Amino acid sequence: MSEARVAGTPADPTPNLDRRSLLRNAAAVGLVALPGAGLLSACATSGSGDSGTSGGGKKTATNPLGVKEDAPLDVVIFNGGYGDKYATEAHEPLYKKEFPKATVKHEAVTDVGKTLQPRFSSGTSVPDVVDNSGSGLMDFGALVADGQMADLTPLWDAPSVDDPNKKVRDIVVPGTVDTGSFNGKPFVLYYVSTVFGLWYSGKLFKDKGWTVPTTWDDFLKLLDDIKKAGLTPFGYAGANAAYYMWNVILTSAAKIGGPDVLKAIDNLEDGAWTAPAVKQAATAWAEVGAKYTDKAFLGLKHTDVQLQQNQYKVALYPSGDWLPNEQSKDTPSDFQYQMMPTPSVTSSDKLPANAVRATAGEGFFVPAHAPNKAGGLEYLRQMLSKKGANEFTKLTKSPAVTVGSAEGVDLGPGVNSSQAALKAAGSNVFNIFFDGWYAELDKECRTATNELFFNGGTADAFCTRMQKKADAIKADSSVTKFHR
């Protein structure tokens, strides 16, 4: 999850990519890689920006980025849904193999912003690689605007680890480079395929004889049947995972009115949040909140509600496909995670029921003022190698963006189901960007969603509140604007 509320020089409003074309192209090879979403903004100090790799080592065929062989490397990893074993058991050993004289400092954190904001503010202990993810991540847009992120062009133009005749940019899923770009310059490596939907236990559904609905009437009937069986039909955690739920609401809005509904929201267009499709979606999901959830979930964290699902107390849970790995320690062996797309809300939805939101998560970056910036770029190059990507996929059961990363890997029933859903969606794949561009708008949406779902809020109030916030951001000249 990431944001981009920034203050600084206004950005070029010209789109740098036809993102719907990107989605179609990426879906064709089994992955869509687009920016993720998040919560907290960074308190970054202004800097002069990035210039070169500042390696200090000699560039050679095997060291194309000029890493100084004995320079220490400082790596900070978000210890969330994917854990951190992929770093300690795969990526860091690959780096050490190439630079055995280097020491690698590894730090696993659960709140990236809280941990790193003091380090960035002081400028005295900036790490070399950051996995900026989770609900407490730093604001990507603010970091870019303040000159705190290294340009990744040297990485993308470097020869790949496995085939020196191919650049790194040529071995990743189409769209990966553009996905992490701001105004045409790449700053973020989004590393993991992510598909969003509603998650359930295949065993539970089979035992109860429940089938996956594609229409809203069938969906409500299913929720009634689940409620009669004594389970909470649907739930999410209001304390830190309201993003999961507004994602569902806007997914439904996109299905009702088409992906241009989301494009209008991202572009801060007048009346985008009060569009009929958004109101219809909010109305539909407000009914689910009124009748089919547990109000106590408002105060719970995501892992609390996810654990209740693993205990067969909650039937349906909205999330991305990091969920099976995140819950692997608490999931019964026969639970059989499965993902379904959100059902159609109306009979005249512009997108079919099998349409899905897909993106790439886990945004990695190299700080512009990292002591070993060349080492940080090289670390990302090793991550994107065949071995680095394949080992990550083995350990997390989630495909990386390197083409072929999942070869020979059993992803498990959960991710297999989400990848099957992505394939079935074909060109009907879309994404949402405002949360990665405007942190305050995402924050407002989380609060408004909890009000709508848990506290009896109305669709009109939800839409009006969100439009007011969007209008305020649009009118604020200190906030850099992004468009697609």
Coordinates of C-alpha atoms in Angstrom, one line a residue, residues 99-419:
F99 CA 30.4 -9.3 -3.1
P100 CA 31.8 -11.6 -0.4
K101 CA 33.8 -8.8 1.2
A102 CA 30.6 -6.8 1.8
T103 CA 28.6 -6.9 5.1
V104 CA 24.9 -6.9 4.7
K105 CA 22.8 -5.4 7.5
H106 CA 19.2 -6.7 7.5
E107 CA 16.4 -5.1 9.3
A108 CA 12.8 -6.4 9.2
V109 CA 10.2 -3.8 10.3
T110 CA 6.4 -3.8 10.5
D111 CA 6.0 0.0 10.3
V112 CA 8.3 1.4 7.6
G113 CA 7.4 5.0 8.0
K114 CA 7.7 5.1 11.8
T115 CA 11.1 3.3 11.5
L116 CA 12.6 5.3 8.7
Q117 CA 11.2 8.8 8.9
P118 CA 13.7 9.8 11.6
R119 CA 16.5 8.3 9.5
F120 CA 15.5 10.2 6.4
S121 CA 14.8 13.4 8.3
S122 CA 18.3 13.3 9.9
G123 CA 20.0 12.2 6.6
T124 CA 22.7 10.5 8.7
S125 CA 21.7 6.8 8.5
V126 CA 19.8 6.4 5.2
P127 CA 19.5 2.7 4.2
D128 CA 20.6 1.4 0.7
V129 CA 17.4 -0.6 -0.1
V130 CA 13.9 -0.1 1.2
D131 CA 10.9 -2.4 0.9
N132 CA 8.3 0.3 1.3
S133 CA 5.1 -1.5 2.0
G134 CA 2.4 -2.0 4.6
S135 CA -0.1 0.3 6.2
G136 CA 2.6 2.5 7.6
L137 CA 4.7 3.0 4.5
M138 CA 6.3 6.3 3.5
D139 CA 4.7 8.5 0.9
F140 CA 6.3 7.6 -2.5
G141 CA 5.2 10.9 -4.1
A142 CA 6.6 13.0 -1.2
L143 CA 9.9 11.1 -1.5
V144 CA 10.1 11.8 -5.2
A145 CA 9.2 15.4 -4.9
D146 CA 11.8 15.9 -2.2
G147 CA 14.6 14.3 -4.2
Q148 CA 14.9 11.3 -1.8
M149 CA 14.6 8.5 -4.4
A150 CA 17.3 7.2 -6.8
D151 CA 16.5 7.1 -10.5
L152 CA 16.3 3.4 -11.4
T153 CA 17.3 4.0 -15.0
P154 CA 20.8 2.5 -14.5
L155 CA 19.2 -0.6 -13.1
W156 CA 16.8 -1.1 -16.0
D157 CA 19.5 -0.4 -18.6
A158 CA 22.0 -2.7 -17.0
P159 CA 22.6 -6.2 -18.4
S160 CA 20.5 -8.9 -16.7
V161 CA 22.2 -11.3 -14.4
D162 CA 21.4 -14.4 -16.4
D163 CA 21.8 -13.0 -20.0
P164 CA 24.2 -10.1 -20.5
N165 CA 22.7 -9.7 -24.0
K166 CA 19.4 -8.6 -22.4
K167 CA 18.9 -5.6 -20.3
V168 CA 17.1 -5.9 -17.0
R169 CA 14.1 -4.0 -18.5
D170 CA 13.7 -6.8 -21.1
I171 CA 13.3 -9.7 -18.6
V172 CA 10.4 -8.4 -16.6
V173 CA 6.7 -8.4 -17.4
P174 CA 5.7 -5.6 -19.8
G175 CA 4.7 -2.5 -18.0
T176 CA 6.9 -3.0 -14.9
V177 CA 9.2 -0.1 -15.6
D178 CA 6.5 2.3 -16.4
T179 CA 4.5 1.2 -13.4
G180 CA 7.1 2.5 -10.9
S181 CA 7.7 5.7 -12.9
F182 CA 6.7 9.3 -11.9
N183 CA 6.4 11.7 -14.8
G184 CA 8.4 9.3 -17.0
K185 CA 11.3 8.6 -14.7
P186 CA 11.5 5.2 -12.8
F187 CA 11.8 5.4 -9.1
V188 CA 10.1 2.3 -7.7
L189 CA 10.4 -1.5 -8.5
Y190 CA 7.0 -3.0 -7.9
Y191 CA 8.0 -6.6 -7.5
V192 CA 5.0 -8.9 -6.8
S193 CA 1.9 -9.8 -8.8
T194 CA -1.2 -8.9 -6.9
V195 CA -4.9 -9.8 -7.8
F196 CA -7.7 -8.6 -5.6
G197 CA -11.0 -10.3 -4.8
L198 CA -13.2 -12.0 -2.1
W199 CA -11.5 -14.9 -0.3
Y200 CA -13.2 -18.0 1.1
S201 CA -12.5 -21.5 2.2
G202 CA -12.9 -24.0 -0.6
K203 CA -13.5 -26.7 2.0
L204 CA -16.2 -24.7 3.8
F205 CA -18.0 -24.0 0.6
K206 CA -17.8 -27.6 -0.5
D207 CA -19.0 -28.9 2.8
K208 CA -22.0 -26.5 2.9
G209 CA -22.8 -26.8 -0.8
W210 CA -22.4 -23.1 -1.4
T211 CA -21.5 -21.9 -4.9
V212 CA -19.7 -18.8 -6.1
P213 CA -22.2 -16.1 -7.1
T214 CA -21.8 -13.9 -10.2
T215 CA -25.0 -11.8 -9.7
W216 CA -25.9 -9.5 -6.8
D217 CA -29.1 -11.4 -6.1
D218 CA -27.2 -14.7 -5.8
F219 CA -24.6 -13.0 -3.7
L220 CA -27.2 -11.7 -1.2
K221 CA -28.8 -15.2 -1.1
L222 CA -25.4 -16.7 -0.3
L223 CA -24.9 -14.2 2.5
D224 CA -28.3 -15.1 3.9
D225 CA -27.4 -18.8 3.8
I226 CA -24.1 -18.2 5.5
K227 CA -25.8 -16.2 8.2
K228 CA -28.3 -19.0 8.8
A229 CA -25.4 -21.4 9.2
G230 CA -24.2 -19.3 12.2
L231 CA -21.2 -17.6 10.6
T232 CA -20.4 -14.0 10.0
P233 CA -21.0 -13.8 6.2
F234 CA -18.6 -10.9 5.3
G235 CA -16.0 -8.9 7.2
Y236 CA -12.9 -6.7 7.1
A237 CA -10.9 -5.0 9.8
G238 CA -11.7 -1.4 10.3
A239 CA -8.7 -0.6 12.5
N240 CA -6.1 -0.8 9.7
A241 CA -7.6 -2.4 6.6
A242 CA -10.4 -0.1 5.4
Y243 CA -8.4 0.1 2.2
Y244 CA -9.4 -3.5 1.5
M245 CA -13.1 -2.5 1.6
W246 CA -12.9 0.7 -0.4
N247 CA -11.1 -1.3 -3.0
V248 CA -14.2 -3.6 -3.2
I249 CA -16.6 -0.6 -3.4
L250 CA -14.7 1.0 -6.3
T251 CA -14.2 -2.4 -8.0
S252 CA -18.0 -2.6 -8.1
A253 CA -18.2 0.9 -9.3
A254 CA -15.8 0.1 -12.2
K255 CA -17.9 -2.9 -13.1
I256 CA -21.1 -0.9 -13.1
G257 CA -19.9 2.1 -15.0
G258 CA -16.7 0.9 -16.7
P259 CA -13.0 1.6 -15.9
D260 CA -13.4 5.3 -16.8
V261 CA -15.2 5.8 -13.5
L262 CA -11.9 5.1 -11.8
K263 CA -9.9 7.2 -14.2
A264 CA -12.1 10.2 -13.4
I265 CA -11.5 9.6 -9.7
D266 CA -7.8 9.3 -10.2
N267 CA -7.7 12.5 -12.3
L268 CA -9.7 14.5 -9.7
E269 CA -12.4 15.2 -12.2
D270 CA -15.4 17.3 -11.0
G271 CA -18.2 15.0 -9.8
A272 CA -16.2 11.8 -10.1
W273 CA -17.1 10.6 -6.6
T274 CA -20.7 11.4 -7.0
A275 CA -21.1 9.6 -10.3
P276 CA -24.1 7.2 -10.4
A277 CA -21.9 4.1 -10.6
V278 CA -20.1 5.1 -7.4
K279 CA -23.4 5.7 -5.6
Q280 CA -24.8 2.4 -6.7
A281 CA -21.8 0.5 -5.5
A282 CA -21.7 2.3 -2.2
T283 CA -25.4 1.6 -1.7
A284 CA -25.0 -2.1 -2.4
W285 CA -22.1 -2.5 0.0
A286 CA -23.7 -0.4 2.7
E287 CA -26.5 -3.0 2.8
V288 CA -23.9 -5.7 3.2
G289 CA -22.4 -3.8 6.1
A290 CA -25.9 -3.3 7.7
K291 CA -27.0 -6.9 7.5
Y292 CA -24.0 -9.3 7.1
T293 CA -21.0 -8.3 9.2
D294 CA -19.9 -8.0 12.8
K295 CA -19.7 -4.4 14.0
A296 CA -16.9 -5.4 16.4
F297 CA -14.7 -5.7 13.4
L298 CA -14.4 -1.9 13.2
G299 CA -11.9 -2.0 16.1
L300 CA -9.9 -5.1 14.9
K301 CA -6.7 -5.4 12.9
H302 CA -6.6 -7.4 9.7
T303 CA -4.9 -10.4 11.2
D304 CA -7.6 -10.6 13.8
V305 CA -10.4 -10.9 11.2
Q306 CA -8.3 -13.2 9.0
L307 CA -7.7 -15.5 11.9
Q308 CA -11.5 -15.7 12.5
Q309 CA -11.9 -16.7 8.9
N310 CA -9.3 -19.5 9.4
Q311 CA -11.4 -20.6 12.3
Y312 CA -14.5 -20.9 10.1
K313 CA -16.2 -18.0 11.9
V314 CA -16.1 -15.6 8.9
A315 CA -17.0 -16.8 5.4
L316 CA -15.9 -14.0 3.0
Y317 CA -13.0 -11.6 3.3
P318 CA -11.7 -9.0 0.8
S319 CA -8.0 -8.9 0.2
G320 CA -5.2 -9.3 -2.3
D321 CA -3.5 -12.6 -3.0
W322 CA -0.8 -12.1 -0.4
L323 CA -3.5 -13.4 2.0
P324 CA -2.7 -17.2 1.8
N325 CA 1.0 -16.7 2.6
E326 CA 0.3 -14.2 5.3
Q327 CA -2.0 -16.6 7.1
S328 CA 0.0 -19.8 6.3
K329 CA 0.8 -20.4 10.0
D330 CA -2.8 -20.2 11.1
T331 CA -4.6 -21.8 8.1
P332 CA -5.8 -25.4 8.6
S333 CA -4.2 -27.8 6.1
D334 CA -7.4 -28.5 4.4
F335 CA -8.8 -24.9 4.4
Q336 CA -8.2 -24.5 0.6
Y337 CA -8.1 -20.7 0.1
Q338 CA -10.0 -19.6 -3.0
M339 CA -10.6 -16.2 -4.5
M340 CA -13.8 -15.0 -6.3
P341 CA -14.2 -11.8 -8.2
T342 CA -16.8 -9.3 -6.8
P343 CA -20.2 -10.2 -8.3
S344 CA -22.0 -7.9 -10.7
V345 CA -24.2 -5.4 -9.0
T346 CA -26.7 -4.7 -11.9
S347 CA -27.8 -6.6 -14.9
S348 CA -26.4 -3.8 -17.1
D349 CA -22.8 -3.6 -15.6
K350 CA -20.4 -2.4 -18.3
L351 CA -17.8 -4.9 -17.2
P352 CA -18.5 -8.6 -16.7
A353 CA -18.6 -10.3 -13.3
N354 CA -15.1 -11.9 -13.9
A355 CA -13.4 -8.5 -14.3
V356 CA -10.8 -8.0 -11.6
R357 CA -8.5 -5.4 -10.2
A358 CA -4.8 -6.4 -10.6
T359 CA -1.6 -4.7 -9.8
A360 CA 1.9 -5.2 -8.4
G361 CA 2.7 -4.8 -4.8
E362 CA 5.8 -4.5 -2.6
G363 CA 7.5 -1.3 -3.9
F364 CA 11.3 -1.4 -3.5
F365 CA 13.4 1.7 -3.9
V366 CA 17.0 2.9 -3.4
P367 CA 17.3 6.2 -1.6
A368 CA 19.0 9.0 -3.6
H369 CA 21.4 9.6 -0.7
A370 CA 22.2 6.0 0.1
P371 CA 25.8 5.5 1.1
N372 CA 26.0 2.5 -1.2
K373 CA 23.5 3.5 -3.9
A374 CA 25.2 1.3 -6.5
G375 CA 24.9 -1.7 -4.1
G376 CA 21.2 -0.9 -3.7
L377 CA 20.7 -1.0 -7.4
E378 CA 22.7 -4.2 -7.7
Y379 CA 20.6 -5.7 -5.0
L380 CA 17.5 -5.0 -7.1
R381 CA 19.2 -6.5 -10.1
Q382 CA 19.9 -9.7 -8.1
M383 CA 16.2 -9.8 -7.0
L384 CA 15.2 -9.8 -10.6
S385 CA 17.5 -12.6 -11.6
K386 CA 15.9 -16.0 -12.4
K387 CA 17.1 -17.4 -9.1
G388 CA 16.2 -14.4 -7.1
A389 CA 12.7 -14.3 -8.5
N390 CA 12.1 -18.0 -8.4
E391 CA 13.3 -18.3 -4.8
F392 CA 11.0 -15.5 -3.8
T393 CA 8.1 -17.2 -5.5
K394 CA 8.9 -20.5 -3.8
L395 CA 9.1 -18.9 -0.4
T396 CA 6.0 -16.7 -0.7
K397 CA 3.8 -18.6 -3.1
S398 CA 3.5 -15.3 -5.0
P399 CA 4.9 -14.6 -8.5
A400 CA 7.5 -11.9 -9.0
V401 CA 7.6 -9.7 -12.0
T402 CA 10.5 -11.5 -13.7
V403 CA 9.1 -13.4 -16.6
G404 CA 9.0 -17.1 -15.7
S405 CA 9.4 -16.6 -11.9
A406 CA 6.8 -19.2 -11.1
E407 CA 8.2 -22.0 -13.3
G408 CA 8.3 -25.2 -11.3
V409 CA 6.6 -23.7 -8.3
D410 CA 3.3 -24.9 -6.8
L411 CA 1.7 -21.6 -5.8
G412 CA -1.0 -23.3 -3.7
P413 CA -4.7 -23.3 -4.1
G414 CA -5.2 -19.7 -3.2
V415 CA -2.8 -18.0 -5.6
N416 CA -3.6 -20.6 -8.2
S417 CA -7.2 -19.4 -8.0
S418 CA -6.3 -15.7 -8.2
Q419 CA -4.0 -16.3 -11.2

